[in-house]
PDB file of C-alpha atoms in Angstrom:
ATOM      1  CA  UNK I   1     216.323 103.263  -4.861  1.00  0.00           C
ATOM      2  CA  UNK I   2     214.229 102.911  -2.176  1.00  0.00           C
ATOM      3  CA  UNK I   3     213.046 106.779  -2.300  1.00  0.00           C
ATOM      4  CA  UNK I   4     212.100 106.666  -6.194  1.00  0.00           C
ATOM      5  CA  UNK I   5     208.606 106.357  -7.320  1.00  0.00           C
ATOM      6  CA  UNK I   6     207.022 103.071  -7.893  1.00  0.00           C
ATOM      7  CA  UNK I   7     205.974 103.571 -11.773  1.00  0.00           C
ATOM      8  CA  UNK I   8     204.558  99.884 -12.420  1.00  0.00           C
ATOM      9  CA  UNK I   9     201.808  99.423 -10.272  1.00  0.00           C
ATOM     10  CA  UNK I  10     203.588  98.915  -6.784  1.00  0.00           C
ATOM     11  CA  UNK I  11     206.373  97.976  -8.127  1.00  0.00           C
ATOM     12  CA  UNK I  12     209.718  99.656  -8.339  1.00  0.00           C
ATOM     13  CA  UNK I  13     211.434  98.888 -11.635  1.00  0.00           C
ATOM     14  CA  UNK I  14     215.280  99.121 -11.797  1.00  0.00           C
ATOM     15  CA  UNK I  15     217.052  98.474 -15.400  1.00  0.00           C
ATOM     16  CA  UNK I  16     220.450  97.384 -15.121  1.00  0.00           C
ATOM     17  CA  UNK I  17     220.769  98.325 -19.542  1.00  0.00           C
ATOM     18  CA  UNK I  18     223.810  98.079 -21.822  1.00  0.00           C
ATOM     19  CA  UNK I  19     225.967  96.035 -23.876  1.00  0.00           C
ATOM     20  CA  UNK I  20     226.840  91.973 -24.112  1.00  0.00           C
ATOM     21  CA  UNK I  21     229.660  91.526 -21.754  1.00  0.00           C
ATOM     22  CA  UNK I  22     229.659  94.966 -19.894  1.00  0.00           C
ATOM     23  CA  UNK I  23     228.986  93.758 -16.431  1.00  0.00           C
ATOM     24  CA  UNK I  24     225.116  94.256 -15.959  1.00  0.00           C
ATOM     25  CA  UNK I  25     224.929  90.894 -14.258  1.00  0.00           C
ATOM     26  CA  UNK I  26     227.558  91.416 -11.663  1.00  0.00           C
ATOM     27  CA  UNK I  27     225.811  95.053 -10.987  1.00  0.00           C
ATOM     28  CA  UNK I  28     222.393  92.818 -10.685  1.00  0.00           C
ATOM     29  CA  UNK I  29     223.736  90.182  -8.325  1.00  0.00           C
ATOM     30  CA  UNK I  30     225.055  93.050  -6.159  1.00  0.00           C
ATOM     31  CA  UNK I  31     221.680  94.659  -6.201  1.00  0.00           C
ATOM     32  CA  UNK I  32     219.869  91.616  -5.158  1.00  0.00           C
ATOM     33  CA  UNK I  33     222.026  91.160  -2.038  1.00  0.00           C
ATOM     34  CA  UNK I  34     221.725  94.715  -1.126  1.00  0.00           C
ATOM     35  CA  UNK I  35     217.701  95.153  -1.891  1.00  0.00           C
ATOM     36  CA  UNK I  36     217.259  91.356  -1.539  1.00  0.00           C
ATOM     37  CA  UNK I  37     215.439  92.103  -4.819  1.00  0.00           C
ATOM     38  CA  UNK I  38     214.266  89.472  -7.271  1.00  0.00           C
ATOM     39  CA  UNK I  39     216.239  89.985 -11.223  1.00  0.00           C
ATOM     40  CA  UNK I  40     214.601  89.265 -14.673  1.00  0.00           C
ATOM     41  CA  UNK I  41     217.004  88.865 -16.885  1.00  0.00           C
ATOM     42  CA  UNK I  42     216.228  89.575 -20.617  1.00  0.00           C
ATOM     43  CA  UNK I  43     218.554  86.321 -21.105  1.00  0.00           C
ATOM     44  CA  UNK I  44     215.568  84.894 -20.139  1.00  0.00           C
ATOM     45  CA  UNK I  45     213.463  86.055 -22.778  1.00  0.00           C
ATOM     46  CA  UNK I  46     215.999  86.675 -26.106  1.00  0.00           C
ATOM     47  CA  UNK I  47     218.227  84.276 -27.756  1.00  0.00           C
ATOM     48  CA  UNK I  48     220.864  84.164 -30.537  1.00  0.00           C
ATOM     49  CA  UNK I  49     218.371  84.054 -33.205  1.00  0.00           C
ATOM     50  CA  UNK I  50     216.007  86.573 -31.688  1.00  0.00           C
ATOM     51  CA  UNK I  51     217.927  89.008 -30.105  1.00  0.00           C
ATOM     52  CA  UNK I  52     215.505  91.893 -29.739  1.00  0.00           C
ATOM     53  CA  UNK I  53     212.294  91.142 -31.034  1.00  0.00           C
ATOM     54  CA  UNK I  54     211.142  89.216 -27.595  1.00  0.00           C
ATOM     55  CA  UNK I  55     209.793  91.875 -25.826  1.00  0.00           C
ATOM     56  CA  UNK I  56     206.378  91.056 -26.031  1.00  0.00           C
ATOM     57  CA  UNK I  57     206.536  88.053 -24.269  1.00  0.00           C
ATOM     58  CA  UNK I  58     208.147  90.177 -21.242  1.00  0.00           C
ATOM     59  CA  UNK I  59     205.155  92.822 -21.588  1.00  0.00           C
ATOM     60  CA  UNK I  60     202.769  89.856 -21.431  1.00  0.00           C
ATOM     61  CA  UNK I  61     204.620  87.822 -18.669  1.00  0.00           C
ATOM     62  CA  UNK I  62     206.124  90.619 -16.283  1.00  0.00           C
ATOM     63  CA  UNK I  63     205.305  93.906 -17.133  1.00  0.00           C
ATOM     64  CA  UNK I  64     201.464  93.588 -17.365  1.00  0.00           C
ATOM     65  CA  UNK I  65     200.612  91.289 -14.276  1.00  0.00           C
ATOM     66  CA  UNK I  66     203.408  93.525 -12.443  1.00  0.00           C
ATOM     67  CA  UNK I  67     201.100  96.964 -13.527  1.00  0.00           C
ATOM     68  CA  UNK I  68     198.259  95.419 -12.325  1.00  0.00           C
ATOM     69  CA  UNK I  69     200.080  94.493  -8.820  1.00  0.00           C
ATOM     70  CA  UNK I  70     199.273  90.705  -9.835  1.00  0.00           C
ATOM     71  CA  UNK I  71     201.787  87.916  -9.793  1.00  0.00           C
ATOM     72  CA  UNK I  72     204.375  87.848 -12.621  1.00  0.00           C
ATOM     73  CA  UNK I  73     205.147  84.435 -14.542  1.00  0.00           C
ATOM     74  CA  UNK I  74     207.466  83.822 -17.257  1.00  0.00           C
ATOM     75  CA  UNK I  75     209.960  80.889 -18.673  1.00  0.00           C
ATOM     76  CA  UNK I  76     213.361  81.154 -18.636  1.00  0.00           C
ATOM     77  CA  UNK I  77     214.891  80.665 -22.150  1.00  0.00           C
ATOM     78  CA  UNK I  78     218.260  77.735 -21.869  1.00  0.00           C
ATOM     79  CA  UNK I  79     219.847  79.016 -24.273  1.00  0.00           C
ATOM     80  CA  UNK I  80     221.801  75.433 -24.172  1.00  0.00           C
ATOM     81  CA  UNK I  81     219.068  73.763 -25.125  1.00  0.00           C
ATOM     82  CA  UNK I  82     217.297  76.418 -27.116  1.00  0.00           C
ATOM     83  CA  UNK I  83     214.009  76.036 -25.689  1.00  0.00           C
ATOM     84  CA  UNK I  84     211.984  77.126 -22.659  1.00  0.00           C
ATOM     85  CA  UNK I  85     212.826  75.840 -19.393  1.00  0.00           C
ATOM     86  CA  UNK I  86     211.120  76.309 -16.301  1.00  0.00           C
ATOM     87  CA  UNK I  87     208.588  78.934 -14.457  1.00  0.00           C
ATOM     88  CA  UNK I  88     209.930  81.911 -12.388  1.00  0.00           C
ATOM     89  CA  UNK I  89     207.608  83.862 -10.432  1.00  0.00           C
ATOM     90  CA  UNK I  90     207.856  87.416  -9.473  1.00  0.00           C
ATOM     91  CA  UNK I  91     205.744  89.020  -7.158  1.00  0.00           C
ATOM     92  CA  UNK I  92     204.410  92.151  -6.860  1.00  0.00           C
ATOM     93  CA  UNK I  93     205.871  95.788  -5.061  1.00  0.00           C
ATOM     94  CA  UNK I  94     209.260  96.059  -3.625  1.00  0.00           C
ATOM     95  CA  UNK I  95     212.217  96.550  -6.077  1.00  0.00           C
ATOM     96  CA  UNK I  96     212.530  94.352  -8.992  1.00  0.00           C
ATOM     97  CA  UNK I  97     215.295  94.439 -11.736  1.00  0.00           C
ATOM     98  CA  UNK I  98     214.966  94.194 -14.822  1.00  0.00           C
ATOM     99  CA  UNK I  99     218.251  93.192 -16.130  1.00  0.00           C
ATOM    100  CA  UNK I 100     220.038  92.987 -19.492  1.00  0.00           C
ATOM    101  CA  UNK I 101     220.448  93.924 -23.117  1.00  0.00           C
ATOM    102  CA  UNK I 102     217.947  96.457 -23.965  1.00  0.00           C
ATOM    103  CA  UNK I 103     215.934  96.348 -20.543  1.00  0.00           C
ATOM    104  CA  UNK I 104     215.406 100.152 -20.362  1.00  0.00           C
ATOM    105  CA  UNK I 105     214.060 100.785 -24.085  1.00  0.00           C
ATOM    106  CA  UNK I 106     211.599 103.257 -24.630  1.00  0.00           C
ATOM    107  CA  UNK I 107     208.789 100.804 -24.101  1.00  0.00           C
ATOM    108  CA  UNK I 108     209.326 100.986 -20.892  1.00  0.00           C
ATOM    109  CA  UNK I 109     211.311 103.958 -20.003  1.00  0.00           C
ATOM    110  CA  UNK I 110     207.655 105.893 -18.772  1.00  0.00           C
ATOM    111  CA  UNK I 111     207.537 102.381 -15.905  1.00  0.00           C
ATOM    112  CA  UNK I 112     211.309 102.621 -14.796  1.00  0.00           C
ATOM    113  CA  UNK I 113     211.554 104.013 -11.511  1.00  0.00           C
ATOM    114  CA  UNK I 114     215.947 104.084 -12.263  1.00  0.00           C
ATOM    115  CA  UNK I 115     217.254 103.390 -15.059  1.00  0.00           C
ATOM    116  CA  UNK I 116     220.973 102.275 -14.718  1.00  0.00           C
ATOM    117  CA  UNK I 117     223.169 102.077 -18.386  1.00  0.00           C
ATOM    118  CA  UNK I 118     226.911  99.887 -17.666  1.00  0.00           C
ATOM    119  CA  UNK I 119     229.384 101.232 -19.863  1.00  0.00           C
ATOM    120  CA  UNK I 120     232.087  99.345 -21.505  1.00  0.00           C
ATOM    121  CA  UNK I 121     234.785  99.369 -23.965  1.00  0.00           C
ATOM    122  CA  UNK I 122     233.967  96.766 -26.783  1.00  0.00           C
ATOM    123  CA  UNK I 123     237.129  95.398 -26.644  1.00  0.00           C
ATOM    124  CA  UNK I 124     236.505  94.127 -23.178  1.00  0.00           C
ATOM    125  CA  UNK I 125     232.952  93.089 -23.520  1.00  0.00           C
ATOM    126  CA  UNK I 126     233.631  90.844 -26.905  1.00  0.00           C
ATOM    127  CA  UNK I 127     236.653  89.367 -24.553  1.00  0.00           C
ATOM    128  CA  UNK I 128     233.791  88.757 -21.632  1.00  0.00           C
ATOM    129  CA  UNK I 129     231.088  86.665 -23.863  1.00  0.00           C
ATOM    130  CA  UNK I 130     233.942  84.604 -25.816  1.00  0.00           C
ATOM    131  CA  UNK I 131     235.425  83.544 -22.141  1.00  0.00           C
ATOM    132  CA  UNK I 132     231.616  82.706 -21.509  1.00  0.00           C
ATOM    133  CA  UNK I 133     230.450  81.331 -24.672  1.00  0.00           C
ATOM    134  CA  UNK I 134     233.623  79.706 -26.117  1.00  0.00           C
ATOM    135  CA  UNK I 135     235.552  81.309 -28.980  1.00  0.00           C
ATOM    136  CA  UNK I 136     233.436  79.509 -31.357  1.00  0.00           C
ATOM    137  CA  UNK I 137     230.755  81.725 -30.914  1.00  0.00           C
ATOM    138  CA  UNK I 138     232.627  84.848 -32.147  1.00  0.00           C
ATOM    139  CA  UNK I 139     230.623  85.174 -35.723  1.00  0.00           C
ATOM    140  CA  UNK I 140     227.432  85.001 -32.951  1.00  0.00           C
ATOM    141  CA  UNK I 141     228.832  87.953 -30.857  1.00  0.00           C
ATOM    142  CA  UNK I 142     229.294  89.853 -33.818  1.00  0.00           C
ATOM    143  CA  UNK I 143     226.303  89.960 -34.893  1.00  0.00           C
ATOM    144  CA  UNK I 144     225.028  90.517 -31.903  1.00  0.00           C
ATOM    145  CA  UNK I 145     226.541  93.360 -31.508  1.00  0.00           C
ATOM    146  CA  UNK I 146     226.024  94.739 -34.640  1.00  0.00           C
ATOM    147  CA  UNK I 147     221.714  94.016 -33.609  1.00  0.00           C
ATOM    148  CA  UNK I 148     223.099  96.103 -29.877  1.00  0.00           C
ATOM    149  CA  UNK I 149     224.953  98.875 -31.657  1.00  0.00           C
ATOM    150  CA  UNK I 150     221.469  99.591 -33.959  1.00  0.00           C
ATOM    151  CA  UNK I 151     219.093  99.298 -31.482  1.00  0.00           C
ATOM    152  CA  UNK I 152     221.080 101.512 -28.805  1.00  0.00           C
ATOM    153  CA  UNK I 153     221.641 104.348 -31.705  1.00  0.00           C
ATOM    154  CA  UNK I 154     217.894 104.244 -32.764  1.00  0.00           C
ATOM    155  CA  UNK I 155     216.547 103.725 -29.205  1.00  0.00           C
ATOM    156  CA  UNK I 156     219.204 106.521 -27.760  1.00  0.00           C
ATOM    157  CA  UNK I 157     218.900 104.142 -24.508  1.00  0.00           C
ATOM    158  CA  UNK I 158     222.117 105.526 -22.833  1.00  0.00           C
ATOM    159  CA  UNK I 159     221.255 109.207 -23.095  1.00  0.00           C
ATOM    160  CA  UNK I 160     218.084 108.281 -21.173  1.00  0.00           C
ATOM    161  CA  UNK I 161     220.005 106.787 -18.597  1.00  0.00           C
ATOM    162  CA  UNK I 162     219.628 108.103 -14.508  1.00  0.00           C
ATOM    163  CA  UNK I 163     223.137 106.883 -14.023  1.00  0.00           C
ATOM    164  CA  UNK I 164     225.816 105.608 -15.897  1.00  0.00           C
ATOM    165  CA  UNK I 165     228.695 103.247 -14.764  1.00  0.00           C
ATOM    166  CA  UNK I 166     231.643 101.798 -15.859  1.00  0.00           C
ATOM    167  CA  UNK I 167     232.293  98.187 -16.304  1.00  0.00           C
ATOM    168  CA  UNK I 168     235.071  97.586 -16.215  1.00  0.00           C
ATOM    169  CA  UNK I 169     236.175  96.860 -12.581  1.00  0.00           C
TER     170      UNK I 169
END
């Protein structure tokens, strides 16, 4: 990573992409230790009722400060209490990641300096976010990945992948 272009400002922008449940936050935490590289995760920004349409508030609160090689701020989303929590700051240059559902759509795809997609059988991944979430959330999980499955087909995110992994270890 560290011989790939910085393509937002300073700033080297990894997205960890791909489906609920596939393993993009283990490949994130790994990351971190190896680049000692701060992760936004787009859990932060989306929630069950708006599980796409957030991305503006990531433009606003990462992406443009992080262009301009000025200090990122955003709020985590708790998704327990289904509201914004607290501040996270993200400086400028280095590595960051940008990790989660939709992280390297083609809004940003031009600013990635790698773009990483984690691929996963279904099966597994729905098995994942119920062990998470609780088996009560299964008619949530279902839509949500009917919301993943159309945005990755019109958005063609894993063909634009620089490497693809599997999940599933």
């Amino acid at each position: 990573m560290q011989a790939s272009e910085p393509r937002l400002g300073s700033t080297r922008l990894v997205a960890i992409d791909g489906p609920g449940g596939a393993g993009k936050s283990t490949l994130a935490a790994q990351l971190v230790r190896e680049f000692d590289a701060p992760v936004v995760p787009t859990d932060s920004f989306a929630s069950w009722d708006n599980t796409l349409n957030w991305w503006p508030r990531l433009e606003t609160e990462v992406l443009e400060p992080l262009g301009r090689d000025a200090l990122a701020r955003y709020r985590r989303y708790d998704w327990d209490q289904r509201a914004l929590a607290e501040w996270h700051e993200i400086a400028p240059g280095g590595v960051v990641v940008l990790e989660g559902v939709s992280s390297s759509r083609a809004a940003v795809r031009p600013r990635l300096s790698l773009s990483i997609w984690v691929d996963t059988p279904r099966p597994l991944r729905l098995t994942r976010g119920l062990e998470r979430d609780g088996t009560s959330a299964l008619p949530l999980w279902e839509q949500w990945m009917a919301d993943e499955d159309t945005h990755f087909t019109t958005d063609d995110t894993r063909a634009h992948a620089d490497l693809i992994i599997s999940g599933t270890a």
